[in-house]
Short mmCIF file of C-alpha atoms in Angstrom, two decimals:
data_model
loop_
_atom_site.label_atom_id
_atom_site.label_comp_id
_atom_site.label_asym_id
_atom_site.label_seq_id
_atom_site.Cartn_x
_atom_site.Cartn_y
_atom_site.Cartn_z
CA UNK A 1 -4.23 5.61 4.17
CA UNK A 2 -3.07 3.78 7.13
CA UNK A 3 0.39 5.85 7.05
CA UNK A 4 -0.99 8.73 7.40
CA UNK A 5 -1.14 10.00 10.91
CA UNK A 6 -2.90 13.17 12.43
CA UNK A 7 -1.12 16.24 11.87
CA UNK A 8 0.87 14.78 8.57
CA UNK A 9 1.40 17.44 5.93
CA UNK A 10 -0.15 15.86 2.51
CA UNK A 11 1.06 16.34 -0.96
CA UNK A 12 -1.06 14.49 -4.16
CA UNK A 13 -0.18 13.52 -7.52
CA UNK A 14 -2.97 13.55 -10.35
CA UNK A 15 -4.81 10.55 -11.06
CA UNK A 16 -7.20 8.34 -9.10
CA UNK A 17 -4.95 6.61 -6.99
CA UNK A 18 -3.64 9.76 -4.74
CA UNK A 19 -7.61 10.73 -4.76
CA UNK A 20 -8.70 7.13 -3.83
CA UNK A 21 -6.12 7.67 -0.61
CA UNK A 22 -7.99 11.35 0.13
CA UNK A 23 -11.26 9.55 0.19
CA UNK A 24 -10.28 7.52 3.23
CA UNK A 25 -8.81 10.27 5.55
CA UNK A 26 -12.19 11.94 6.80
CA UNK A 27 -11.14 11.22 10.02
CA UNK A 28 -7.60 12.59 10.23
CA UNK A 29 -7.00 15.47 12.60
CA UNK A 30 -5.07 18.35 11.66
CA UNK A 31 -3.99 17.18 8.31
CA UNK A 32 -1.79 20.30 6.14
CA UNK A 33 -1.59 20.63 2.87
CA UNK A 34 1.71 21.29 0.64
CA UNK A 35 1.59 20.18 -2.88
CA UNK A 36 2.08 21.01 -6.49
CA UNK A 37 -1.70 20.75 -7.25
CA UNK A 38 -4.95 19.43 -5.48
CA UNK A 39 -8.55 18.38 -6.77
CA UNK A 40 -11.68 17.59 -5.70
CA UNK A 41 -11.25 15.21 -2.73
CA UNK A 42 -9.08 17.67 -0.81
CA UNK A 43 -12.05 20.09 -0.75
CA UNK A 44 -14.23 16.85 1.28
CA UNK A 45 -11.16 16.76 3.64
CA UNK A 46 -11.56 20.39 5.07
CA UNK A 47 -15.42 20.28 4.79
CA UNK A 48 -14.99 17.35 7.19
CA UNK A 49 -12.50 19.21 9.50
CA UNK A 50 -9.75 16.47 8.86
CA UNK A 51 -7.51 19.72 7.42
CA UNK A 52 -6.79 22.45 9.65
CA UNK A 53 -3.16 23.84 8.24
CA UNK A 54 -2.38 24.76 11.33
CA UNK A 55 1.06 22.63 12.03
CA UNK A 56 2.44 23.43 8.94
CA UNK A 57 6.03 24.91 9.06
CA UNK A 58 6.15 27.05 5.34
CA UNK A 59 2.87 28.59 4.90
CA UNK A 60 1.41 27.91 8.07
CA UNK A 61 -2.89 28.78 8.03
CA UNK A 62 -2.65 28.15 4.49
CA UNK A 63 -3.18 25.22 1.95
CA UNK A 64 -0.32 26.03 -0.54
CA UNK A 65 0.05 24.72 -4.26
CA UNK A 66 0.58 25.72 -7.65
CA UNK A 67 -2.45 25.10 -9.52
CA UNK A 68 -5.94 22.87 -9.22
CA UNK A 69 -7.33 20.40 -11.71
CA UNK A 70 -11.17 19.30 -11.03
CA UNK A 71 -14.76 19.80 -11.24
CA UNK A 72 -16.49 23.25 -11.08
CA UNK A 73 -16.70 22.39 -7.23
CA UNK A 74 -12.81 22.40 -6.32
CA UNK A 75 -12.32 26.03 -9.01
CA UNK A 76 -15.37 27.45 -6.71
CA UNK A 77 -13.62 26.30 -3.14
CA UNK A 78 -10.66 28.45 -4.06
CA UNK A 79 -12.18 31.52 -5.50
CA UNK A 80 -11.30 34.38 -3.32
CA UNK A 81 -10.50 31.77 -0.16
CA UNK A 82 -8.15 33.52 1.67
CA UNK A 83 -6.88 30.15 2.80
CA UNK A 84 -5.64 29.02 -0.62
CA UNK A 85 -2.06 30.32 -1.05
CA UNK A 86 -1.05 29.75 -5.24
CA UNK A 87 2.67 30.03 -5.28
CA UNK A 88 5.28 29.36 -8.42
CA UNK A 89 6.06 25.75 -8.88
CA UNK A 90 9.94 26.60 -8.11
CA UNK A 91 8.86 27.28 -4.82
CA UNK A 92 6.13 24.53 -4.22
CA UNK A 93 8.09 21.81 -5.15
CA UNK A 94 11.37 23.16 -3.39
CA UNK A 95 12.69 19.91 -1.65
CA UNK A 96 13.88 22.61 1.22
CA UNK A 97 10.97 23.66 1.73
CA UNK A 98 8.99 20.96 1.52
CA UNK A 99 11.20 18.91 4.26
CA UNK A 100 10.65 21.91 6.95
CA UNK A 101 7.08 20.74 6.78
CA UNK A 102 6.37 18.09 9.66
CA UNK A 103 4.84 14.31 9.03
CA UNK A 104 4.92 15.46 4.90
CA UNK A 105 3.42 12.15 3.14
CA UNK A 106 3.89 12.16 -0.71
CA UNK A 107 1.53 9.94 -2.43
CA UNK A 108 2.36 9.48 -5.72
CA UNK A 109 1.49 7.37 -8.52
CA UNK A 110 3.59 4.87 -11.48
CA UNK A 111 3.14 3.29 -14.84
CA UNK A 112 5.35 0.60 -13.41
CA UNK A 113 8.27 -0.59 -10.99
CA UNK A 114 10.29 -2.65 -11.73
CA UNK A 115 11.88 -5.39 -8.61
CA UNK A 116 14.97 -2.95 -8.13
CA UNK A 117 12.32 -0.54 -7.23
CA UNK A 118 12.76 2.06 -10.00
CA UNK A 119 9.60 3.95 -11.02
CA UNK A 120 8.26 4.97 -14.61
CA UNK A 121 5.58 7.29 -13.81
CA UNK A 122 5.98 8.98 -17.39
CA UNK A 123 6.01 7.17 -20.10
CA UNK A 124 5.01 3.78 -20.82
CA UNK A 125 7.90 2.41 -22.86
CA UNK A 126 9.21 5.20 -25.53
CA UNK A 127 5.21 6.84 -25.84
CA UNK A 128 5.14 9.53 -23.42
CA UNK A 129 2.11 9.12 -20.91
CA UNK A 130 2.45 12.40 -18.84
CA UNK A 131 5.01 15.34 -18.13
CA UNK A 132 7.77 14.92 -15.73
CA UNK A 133 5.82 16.37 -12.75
CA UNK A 134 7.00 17.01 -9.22
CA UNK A 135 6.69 13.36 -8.10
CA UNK A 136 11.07 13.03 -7.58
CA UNK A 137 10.61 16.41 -5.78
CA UNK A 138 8.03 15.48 -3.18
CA UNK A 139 9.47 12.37 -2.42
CA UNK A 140 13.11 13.63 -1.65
CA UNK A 141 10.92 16.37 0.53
CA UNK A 142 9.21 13.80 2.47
CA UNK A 143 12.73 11.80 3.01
CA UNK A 144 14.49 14.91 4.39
CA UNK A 145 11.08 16.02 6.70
CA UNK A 146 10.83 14.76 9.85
CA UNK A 147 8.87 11.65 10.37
CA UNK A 148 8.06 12.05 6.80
CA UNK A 149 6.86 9.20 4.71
CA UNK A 150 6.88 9.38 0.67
CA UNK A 151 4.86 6.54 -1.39
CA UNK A 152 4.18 5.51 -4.49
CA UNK A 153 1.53 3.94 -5.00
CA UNK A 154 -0.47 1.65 -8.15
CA UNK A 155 -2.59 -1.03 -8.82
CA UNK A 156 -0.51 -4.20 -8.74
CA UNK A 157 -2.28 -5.16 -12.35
CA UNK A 158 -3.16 -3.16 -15.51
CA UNK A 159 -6.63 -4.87 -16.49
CA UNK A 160 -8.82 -4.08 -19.80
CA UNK A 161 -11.59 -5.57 -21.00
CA UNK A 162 -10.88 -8.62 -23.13
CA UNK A 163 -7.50 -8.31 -22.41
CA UNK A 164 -5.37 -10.74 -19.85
CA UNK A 165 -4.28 -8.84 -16.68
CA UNK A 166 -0.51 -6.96 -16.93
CA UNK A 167 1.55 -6.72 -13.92
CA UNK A 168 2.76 -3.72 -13.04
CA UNK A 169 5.35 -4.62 -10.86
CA UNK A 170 7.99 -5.88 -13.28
CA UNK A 171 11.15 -7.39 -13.68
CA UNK A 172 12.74 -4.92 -15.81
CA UNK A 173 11.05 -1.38 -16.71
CA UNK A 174 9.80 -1.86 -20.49
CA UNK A 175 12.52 -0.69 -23.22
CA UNK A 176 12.58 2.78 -23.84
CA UNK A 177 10.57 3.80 -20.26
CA UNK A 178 12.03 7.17 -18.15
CA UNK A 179 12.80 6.40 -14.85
CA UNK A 180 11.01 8.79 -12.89
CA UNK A 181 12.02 7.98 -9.23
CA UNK A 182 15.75 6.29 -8.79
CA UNK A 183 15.58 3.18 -6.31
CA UNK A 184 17.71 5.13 -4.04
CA UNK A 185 14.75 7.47 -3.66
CA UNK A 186 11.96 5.01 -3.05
CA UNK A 187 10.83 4.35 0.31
CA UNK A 188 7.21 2.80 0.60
CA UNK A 189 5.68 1.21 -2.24
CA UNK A 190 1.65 0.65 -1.90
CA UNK A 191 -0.68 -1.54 -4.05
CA UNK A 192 -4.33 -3.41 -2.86
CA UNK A 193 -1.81 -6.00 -1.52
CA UNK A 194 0.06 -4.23 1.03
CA UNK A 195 2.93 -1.87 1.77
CA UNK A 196 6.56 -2.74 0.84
CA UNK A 197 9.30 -0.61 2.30
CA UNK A 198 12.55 -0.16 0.04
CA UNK A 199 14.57 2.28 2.02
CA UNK A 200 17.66 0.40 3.23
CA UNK A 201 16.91 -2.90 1.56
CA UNK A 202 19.22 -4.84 -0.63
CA UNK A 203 18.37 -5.72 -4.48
CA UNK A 204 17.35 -9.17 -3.38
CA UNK A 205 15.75 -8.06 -0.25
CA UNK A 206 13.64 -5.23 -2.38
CA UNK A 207 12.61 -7.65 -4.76
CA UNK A 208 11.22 -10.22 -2.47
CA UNK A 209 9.47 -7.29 -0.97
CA UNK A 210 7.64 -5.52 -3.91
CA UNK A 211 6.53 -9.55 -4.78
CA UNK A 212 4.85 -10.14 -1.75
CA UNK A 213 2.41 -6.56 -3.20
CA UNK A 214 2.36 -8.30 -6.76
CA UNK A 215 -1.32 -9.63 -7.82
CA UNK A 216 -1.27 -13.28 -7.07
CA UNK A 217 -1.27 -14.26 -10.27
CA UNK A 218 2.27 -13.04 -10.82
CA UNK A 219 4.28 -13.90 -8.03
CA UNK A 220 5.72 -16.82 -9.21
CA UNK A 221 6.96 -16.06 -12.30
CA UNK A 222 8.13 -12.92 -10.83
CA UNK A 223 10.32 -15.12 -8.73
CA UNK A 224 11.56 -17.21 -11.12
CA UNK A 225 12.47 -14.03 -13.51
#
């Protein structure tokens, strides 16, 4: 949440992550909104003023997107709102159009990274785990915008009951995983850690990076590997 400044132009992916990042933005002036699909949590974001739409370069006054996924709540908020603009998903996730857009942040989500810093937000090895979304869109829209800043972020750790704890910052993606996001995409990578940025960085240089935002636990036989 800390990268996102006032007047940044937000797009979310699905899951809890991009909505964990929503929750902690109530007091974020003049936020816009340009994404492929919003829930819930955007709707507490204009009810606390935080979203305005007003800066936004395509679409400005409106929150654009494609389609909603949520509660009863978020299906009700855009009912007849006149501020709600539902265009095709060849124009929402336009990389053109989304870099016009000033300050766009892209927070997006992953199965896994591996230490080169390419993402699997699809599958997890050959079993596919979701579509092929508009996460490689928005974050070559936030690259090209000005002062933009895409991110993926994840929990450094998958953890289940009775199970031992799985890093998901790995050294190789696991055989058979799509590689969502190339490493020459990636910019900032986010986990409870910290916030490792890619862009620039060499392959040893990235992987020392993305270690230091592994789970404790891990670091050291990440190194080693």
């Amino acid at each position: 949440a800390a990268l996102v400044k006032d007047g940044a132009t937000l797009q979310m992916g699905i899951g809890a992550i991009p909505d964990a990042v929503l929750a902690r933005l109530g007091d974020r002036q003049e936020l816009g909104v340009h994404s492929e699909m919003f829930s819930d949590r955007l709707v507490d974001l204009v009810e606390a003023g935080a979203v305005n739409i007003r800066l936004k370069a395509i679409f400005p006054g409106r929150i654009m997107t494609s389609f909603v996924l949520g509660s009863k709540r978020v299906f009700d908020f855009v009912n007849d709102n006149s501020e709600v603009e539902f265009i095709s998903a060849d124009m929402s996730n336009d990389t053109g159009r989304i870099g016009r857009n000033p300050k766009v942040v892209a927070i997006n989500s992953a199965v896994e990274i591996d230490l080169t810093g390419q993402v699997c937000a699809d599958s997890i090895g050959t079993k596919m785990w979701s579509g092929v979304g508009g996460q490689m869109d928005f974050i070559r829209g936030a690259a090209r915008s000005v002062d933009g800043i895409p991110i993926i972020a994840l929990p450094s750790t998958l953890r289940r009951p009775d199970q031992p704890a799985v890093s998901k910052i790995v050294p190789t993606l696991n055989l058979g995983a799509g590689v969502t996001t190339s490493r020459n995409h990636v910019h900032y990578v986010v986990t409870e850690h910290g916030a490792a940025d890619l862009h620039g960085k060499s392959i040893s240089e990235r992987a020392r990076a993305l270690i230091r935002i592994a789970d404790p636990e891990f670091r050291e036989t990440l190194t080693a590997q």
